[in-house]
PDB file of C-alpha atoms and ligand atoms in Angstrom:
ATOM      1  CA  UNK A   1       9.842  -1.415 -26.760  1.00 80.00           C
ATOM      2  CA  UNK A   2       8.657   2.100 -25.858  1.00 90.00           C
ATOM      3  CA  UNK A   3      10.453   4.147 -23.210  1.00 94.00           C
ATOM      4  CA  UNK A   4       9.108   4.300 -19.645  1.00 97.00           C
ATOM      5  CA  UNK A   5       6.279   6.868 -19.452  1.00 96.00           C
ATOM      6  CA  UNK A   6       6.372   8.734 -16.088  1.00 97.00           C
ATOM      7  CA  UNK A   7       2.728   9.724 -16.552  1.00 97.00           C
ATOM      8  CA  UNK A   8       1.370   6.173 -16.271  1.00 98.00           C
ATOM      9  CA  UNK A   9      -1.257   5.721 -13.555  1.00 98.00           C
ATOM     10  CA  UNK A  10       0.951   3.711 -11.168  1.00 98.00           C
ATOM     11  CA  UNK A  11       3.696   6.376 -11.364  1.00 98.00           C
ATOM     12  CA  UNK A  12       1.000   8.887 -10.351  1.00 98.00           C
ATOM     13  CA  UNK A  13       0.037   6.648  -7.407  1.00 98.00           C
ATOM     14  CA  UNK A  14       3.718   6.471  -6.365  1.00 98.00           C
ATOM     15  CA  UNK A  15       3.947  10.285  -6.447  1.00 98.00           C
ATOM     16  CA  UNK A  16       0.746  10.567  -4.393  1.00 97.00           C
ATOM     17  CA  UNK A  17      -1.058  12.358  -7.231  1.00 98.00           C
ATOM     18  CA  UNK A  18      -3.923   9.862  -7.172  1.00 97.00           C
ATOM     19  CA  UNK A  19      -5.087   7.719  -4.241  1.00 97.00           C
ATOM     20  CA  UNK A  20      -4.823   3.968  -3.807  1.00 98.00           C
ATOM     21  CA  UNK A  21      -5.884   1.337  -1.257  1.00 98.00           C
ATOM     22  CA  UNK A  22      -2.380   0.814   0.160  1.00 97.00           C
ATOM     23  CA  UNK A  23      -1.651  -2.395   2.043  1.00 97.00           C
ATOM     24  CA  UNK A  24       2.170  -2.303   2.352  1.00 97.00           C
ATOM     25  CA  UNK A  25       5.162  -0.108   1.589  1.00 97.00           C
ATOM     26  CA  UNK A  26       8.928  -0.359   2.053  1.00 98.00           C
ATOM     27  CA  UNK A  27      11.899   1.521   0.610  1.00 98.00           C
ATOM     28  CA  UNK A  28      11.730  -0.294  -2.747  1.00 98.00           C
ATOM     29  CA  UNK A  29       8.110  -1.374  -3.223  1.00 98.00           C
ATOM     30  CA  UNK A  30       4.453  -0.400  -2.808  1.00 98.00           C
ATOM     31  CA  UNK A  31       1.476  -2.790  -2.652  1.00 98.00           C
ATOM     32  CA  UNK A  32      -2.155  -1.723  -3.123  1.00 98.00           C
ATOM     33  CA  UNK A  33      -5.458  -3.331  -4.041  1.00 98.00           C
ATOM     34  CA  UNK A  34      -6.505  -3.727  -7.676  1.00 98.00           C
ATOM     35  CA  UNK A  35      -9.700  -1.683  -8.111  1.00 98.00           C
ATOM     36  CA  UNK A  36     -11.097  -4.299 -10.517  1.00 98.00           C
ATOM     37  CA  UNK A  37     -10.200  -7.427  -8.535  1.00 98.00           C
ATOM     38  CA  UNK A  38     -10.250 -10.852 -10.107  1.00 97.00           C
ATOM     39  CA  UNK A  39     -10.842 -12.247  -6.577  1.00 97.00           C
ATOM     40  CA  UNK A  40     -11.193 -10.778  -3.069  1.00 97.00           C
ATOM     41  CA  UNK A  41      -7.892  -9.302  -1.907  1.00 98.00           C
ATOM     42  CA  UNK A  42      -6.368  -9.019  -5.403  1.00 98.00           C
ATOM     43  CA  UNK A  43      -3.239  -6.921  -4.795  1.00 98.00           C
ATOM     44  CA  UNK A  44      -0.702  -5.259  -7.097  1.00 98.00           C
ATOM     45  CA  UNK A  45       2.969  -5.008  -6.088  1.00 98.00           C
ATOM     46  CA  UNK A  46       5.078  -2.390  -7.852  1.00 98.00           C
ATOM     47  CA  UNK A  47       8.700  -1.214  -7.632  1.00 98.00           C
ATOM     48  CA  UNK A  48       9.333   2.384  -6.636  1.00 98.00           C
ATOM     49  CA  UNK A  49      12.027   2.557  -9.315  1.00 98.00           C
ATOM     50  CA  UNK A  50      10.725   3.318 -12.819  1.00 98.00           C
ATOM     51  CA  UNK A  51      10.432   0.130 -14.879  1.00 98.00           C
ATOM     52  CA  UNK A  52       8.044  -0.551 -17.738  1.00 98.00           C
ATOM     53  CA  UNK A  53       7.935  -4.323 -17.281  1.00 98.00           C
ATOM     54  CA  UNK A  54       9.997  -7.530 -16.972  1.00 98.00           C
ATOM     55  CA  UNK A  55      12.063  -6.503 -20.008  1.00 97.00           C
ATOM     56  CA  UNK A  56      13.715  -3.445 -18.441  1.00 97.00           C
ATOM     57  CA  UNK A  57      13.506  -3.811 -14.646  1.00 98.00           C
ATOM     58  CA  UNK A  58      16.791  -4.017 -12.709  1.00 98.00           C
ATOM     59  CA  UNK A  59      17.306  -7.424 -11.094  1.00 98.00           C
ATOM     60  CA  UNK A  60      17.480  -5.985  -7.550  1.00 98.00           C
ATOM     61  CA  UNK A  61      14.213  -4.108  -8.030  1.00 98.00           C
ATOM     62  CA  UNK A  62      12.514  -7.250  -9.323  1.00 98.00           C
ATOM     63  CA  UNK A  63      13.876  -9.195  -6.339  1.00 98.00           C
ATOM     64  CA  UNK A  64      12.349  -6.588  -4.014  1.00 98.00           C
ATOM     65  CA  UNK A  65       8.990  -6.872  -5.805  1.00 98.00           C
ATOM     66  CA  UNK A  66       9.016 -10.659  -5.451  1.00 98.00           C
ATOM     67  CA  UNK A  67       9.937 -10.438  -1.750  1.00 98.00           C
ATOM     68  CA  UNK A  68       6.957  -8.156  -1.206  1.00 98.00           C
ATOM     69  CA  UNK A  69       4.689 -10.379  -3.323  1.00 98.00           C
ATOM     70  CA  UNK A  70       5.601 -13.288  -1.048  1.00 98.00           C
ATOM     71  CA  UNK A  71       4.739 -11.244   2.067  1.00 98.00           C
ATOM     72  CA  UNK A  72       1.398 -10.282   0.536  1.00 98.00           C
ATOM     73  CA  UNK A  73       0.676 -13.896  -0.460  1.00 98.00           C
ATOM     74  CA  UNK A  74       1.270 -15.231   3.055  1.00 98.00           C
ATOM     75  CA  UNK A  75      -0.782 -12.440   4.663  1.00 98.00           C
ATOM     76  CA  UNK A  76      -3.587 -12.736   2.099  1.00 97.00           C
ATOM     77  CA  UNK A  77      -3.888 -16.471   2.697  1.00 96.00           C
ATOM     78  CA  UNK A  78      -4.497 -15.746   6.382  1.00 95.00           C
ATOM     79  CA  UNK A  79      -6.639 -12.609   5.906  1.00 97.00           C
ATOM     80  CA  UNK A  80      -9.022 -14.082   3.331  1.00 98.00           C
ATOM     81  CA  UNK A  81      -8.820 -17.774   4.199  1.00 97.00           C
ATOM     82  CA  UNK A  82      -7.413 -18.481   0.733  1.00 97.00           C
ATOM     83  CA  UNK A  83      -6.623 -22.043  -0.368  1.00 98.00           C
ATOM     84  CA  UNK A  84      -4.004 -20.852  -2.847  1.00 98.00           C
ATOM     85  CA  UNK A  85      -2.437 -17.838  -4.560  1.00 98.00           C
ATOM     86  CA  UNK A  86      -2.054 -16.936  -8.231  1.00 98.00           C
ATOM     87  CA  UNK A  87       0.752 -14.577  -9.326  1.00 98.00           C
ATOM     88  CA  UNK A  88       0.441 -12.867 -12.721  1.00 98.00           C
ATOM     89  CA  UNK A  89       2.791 -10.468 -14.490  1.00 98.00           C
ATOM     90  CA  UNK A  90       2.123  -9.142 -18.010  1.00 98.00           C
ATOM     91  CA  UNK A  91       4.729  -7.436 -20.225  1.00 98.00           C
ATOM     92  CA  UNK A  92       3.934  -5.375 -23.334  1.00 98.00           C
ATOM     93  CA  UNK A  93       0.543  -5.293 -25.071  1.00 97.00           C
ATOM     94  CA  UNK A  94       1.181  -8.671 -26.670  1.00 98.00           C
ATOM     95  CA  UNK A  95       1.702 -10.067 -23.170  1.00 98.00           C
ATOM     96  CA  UNK A  96      -1.560  -8.565 -21.902  1.00 97.00           C
ATOM     97  CA  UNK A  97      -0.085  -5.492 -20.175  1.00 98.00           C
ATOM     98  CA  UNK A  98      -2.324  -2.420 -19.894  1.00 97.00           C
ATOM     99  CA  UNK A  99      -0.517  -0.245 -17.335  1.00 98.00           C
ATOM    100  CA  UNK A 100       3.118   0.329 -18.219  1.00 98.00           C
ATOM    101  CA  UNK A 101       4.801   0.362 -14.805  1.00 98.00           C
ATOM    102  CA  UNK A 102       5.857  -3.152 -13.805  1.00 98.00           C
ATOM    103  CA  UNK A 103       3.398  -4.852 -11.458  1.00 98.00           C
ATOM    104  CA  UNK A 104       2.882  -8.329 -10.087  1.00 98.00           C
ATOM    105  CA  UNK A 105      -0.712  -9.398  -9.396  1.00 98.00           C
ATOM    106  CA  UNK A 106      -1.129 -11.373  -6.157  1.00 98.00           C
ATOM    107  CA  UNK A 107      -4.546 -13.045  -6.301  1.00 98.00           C
ATOM    108  CA  UNK A 108      -5.944 -15.076  -3.367  1.00 98.00           C
ATOM    109  CA  UNK A 109      -7.776 -18.165  -4.631  1.00 98.00           C
ATOM    110  CA  UNK A 110     -10.385 -20.531  -3.219  1.00 98.00           C
ATOM    111  CA  UNK A 111     -10.911 -24.128  -4.263  1.00 98.00           C
ATOM    112  CA  UNK A 112     -13.333 -24.383  -7.157  1.00 97.00           C
ATOM    113  CA  UNK A 113     -13.771 -20.604  -7.577  1.00 98.00           C
ATOM    114  CA  UNK A 114     -12.653 -19.297 -10.979  1.00 97.00           C
ATOM    115  CA  UNK A 115     -11.077 -15.854 -11.278  1.00 97.00           C
ATOM    116  CA  UNK A 116     -13.311 -13.103 -12.693  1.00 95.00           C
ATOM    117  CA  UNK A 117     -12.224 -11.807 -16.102  1.00 93.00           C
ATOM    118  CA  UNK A 118      -9.376  -9.243 -15.966  1.00 90.00           C
ATOM    119  CA  UNK A 119     -10.354  -5.593 -15.410  1.00 84.00           C
ATOM    120  CA  UNK A 120     -14.099  -6.385 -15.666  1.00 85.00           C
ATOM    121  CA  UNK A 121     -15.934  -5.183 -12.533  1.00 91.00           C
ATOM    122  CA  UNK A 122     -14.999  -2.095 -10.536  1.00 95.00           C
ATOM    123  CA  UNK A 123     -15.267  -3.022  -6.851  1.00 97.00           C
ATOM    124  CA  UNK A 124     -17.229  -0.917  -4.343  1.00 96.00           C
ATOM    125  CA  UNK A 125     -14.903   1.558  -2.570  1.00 97.00           C
ATOM    126  CA  UNK A 126     -16.125   0.487   0.889  1.00 98.00           C
ATOM    127  CA  UNK A 127     -15.363  -3.152   0.122  1.00 98.00           C
ATOM    128  CA  UNK A 128     -11.872  -2.225  -1.121  1.00 98.00           C
ATOM    129  CA  UNK A 129     -11.212  -0.172   2.022  1.00 98.00           C
ATOM    130  CA  UNK A 130     -12.347  -3.037   4.285  1.00 98.00           C
ATOM    131  CA  UNK A 131     -10.199  -5.562   2.375  1.00 98.00           C
ATOM    132  CA  UNK A 132      -7.169  -3.255   2.416  1.00 98.00           C
ATOM    133  CA  UNK A 133      -7.522  -2.807   6.193  1.00 97.00           C
ATOM    134  CA  UNK A 134      -7.863  -6.570   6.688  1.00 97.00           C
ATOM    135  CA  UNK A 135      -4.768  -7.311   4.610  1.00 98.00           C
ATOM    136  CA  UNK A 136      -2.734  -4.523   6.197  1.00 96.00           C
ATOM    137  CA  UNK A 137      -3.646  -5.895   9.654  1.00 96.00           C
ATOM    138  CA  UNK A 138      -2.517  -9.408   8.640  1.00 97.00           C
ATOM    139  CA  UNK A 139       0.746  -7.937   7.316  1.00 95.00           C
ATOM    140  CA  UNK A 140       1.316  -6.045  10.554  1.00 92.00           C
ATOM    141  CA  UNK A 141       0.533  -9.097  12.694  1.00 83.00           C
TER     142      UNK A 141
HETATM  143  P1  AMP B 201      -2.334  -5.233 -16.584  1.00 90.07           P
HETATM  144  O1  AMP B 201      -1.408  -4.133 -17.052  1.00 90.07           O
HETATM  145  O2  AMP B 201      -2.907  -6.034 -17.715  1.00 90.07           O
HETATM  146  O3  AMP B 201      -1.712  -6.099 -15.531  1.00 90.07           O
HETATM  147  O4  AMP B 201      -3.630  -4.555 -15.962  1.00 90.07           O
HETATM  148  C1  AMP B 201      -3.573  -3.443 -15.100  1.00 90.07           C
HETATM  149  C2  AMP B 201      -4.323  -3.747 -13.815  1.00 90.07           C
HETATM  150  O5  AMP B 201      -4.340  -2.536 -13.062  1.00 90.07           O
HETATM  151  C3  AMP B 201      -5.790  -4.179 -13.993  1.00 90.07           C
HETATM  152  O6  AMP B 201      -5.982  -5.366 -13.212  1.00 90.07           O
HETATM  153  C4  AMP B 201      -6.589  -2.999 -13.436  1.00 90.07           C
HETATM  154  O7  AMP B 201      -7.774  -3.409 -12.796  1.00 90.07           O
HETATM  155  C5  AMP B 201      -5.606  -2.364 -12.477  1.00 90.07           C
HETATM  156  N1  AMP B 201      -5.772  -0.936 -12.254  1.00 90.07           N
HETATM  157  C6  AMP B 201      -5.909   0.025 -13.193  1.00 90.07           C
HETATM  158  N2  AMP B 201      -5.977   1.244 -12.618  1.00 90.07           N
HETATM  159  C7  AMP B 201      -5.858   1.047 -11.280  1.00 90.07           C
HETATM  160  C8  AMP B 201      -5.851   1.917 -10.137  1.00 90.07           C
HETATM  161  N3  AMP B 201      -5.969   3.239 -10.254  1.00 90.07           N
HETATM  162  N4  AMP B 201      -5.709   1.350  -8.907  1.00 90.07           N
HETATM  163  C9  AMP B 201      -5.591   0.017  -8.774  1.00 90.07           C
HETATM  164  N5  AMP B 201      -5.589  -0.848  -9.801  1.00 90.07           N
HETATM  165  C10 AMP B 201      -5.719  -0.351 -11.040  1.00 90.07           C
END
């Protein structure tokens, strides 16, 4: 497995070098919207600590990511009227990973609605901003 690359795009988001549609942050994790959502409200949860994927993350950092993913799931169900939630996590190219800073996908789902293909359609920035605000409000409430 390759070493962690501090120049990956999520590391740049963590350092504030590129923007994101943030929905939640605590001392160990950051959550922001996926810009090519597989469903409305598709959120990524990442650890602040450097970790490439499931194969090198410290257990406490992974626990923090899962705690945040649960918060996002509960809030997203309310914010988007979801019937269910899909969690995805990909590790290494063979596992489908494209960005090499660990992330958990939290994807709100509706009965009978299939997910769009991964990383297929870049969402409108105004739609992402509105969805981020809606989710952040549900998290705050
Ligand atoms: P994967 O590593 O296979 O889980 O895929 C990376 C995910 O990150 C894809 O769903 C992309 O749409 C998403 N993504 C890539 N760049 C950004 C970005 N700058 N902001 C938010 N999501 C991103």
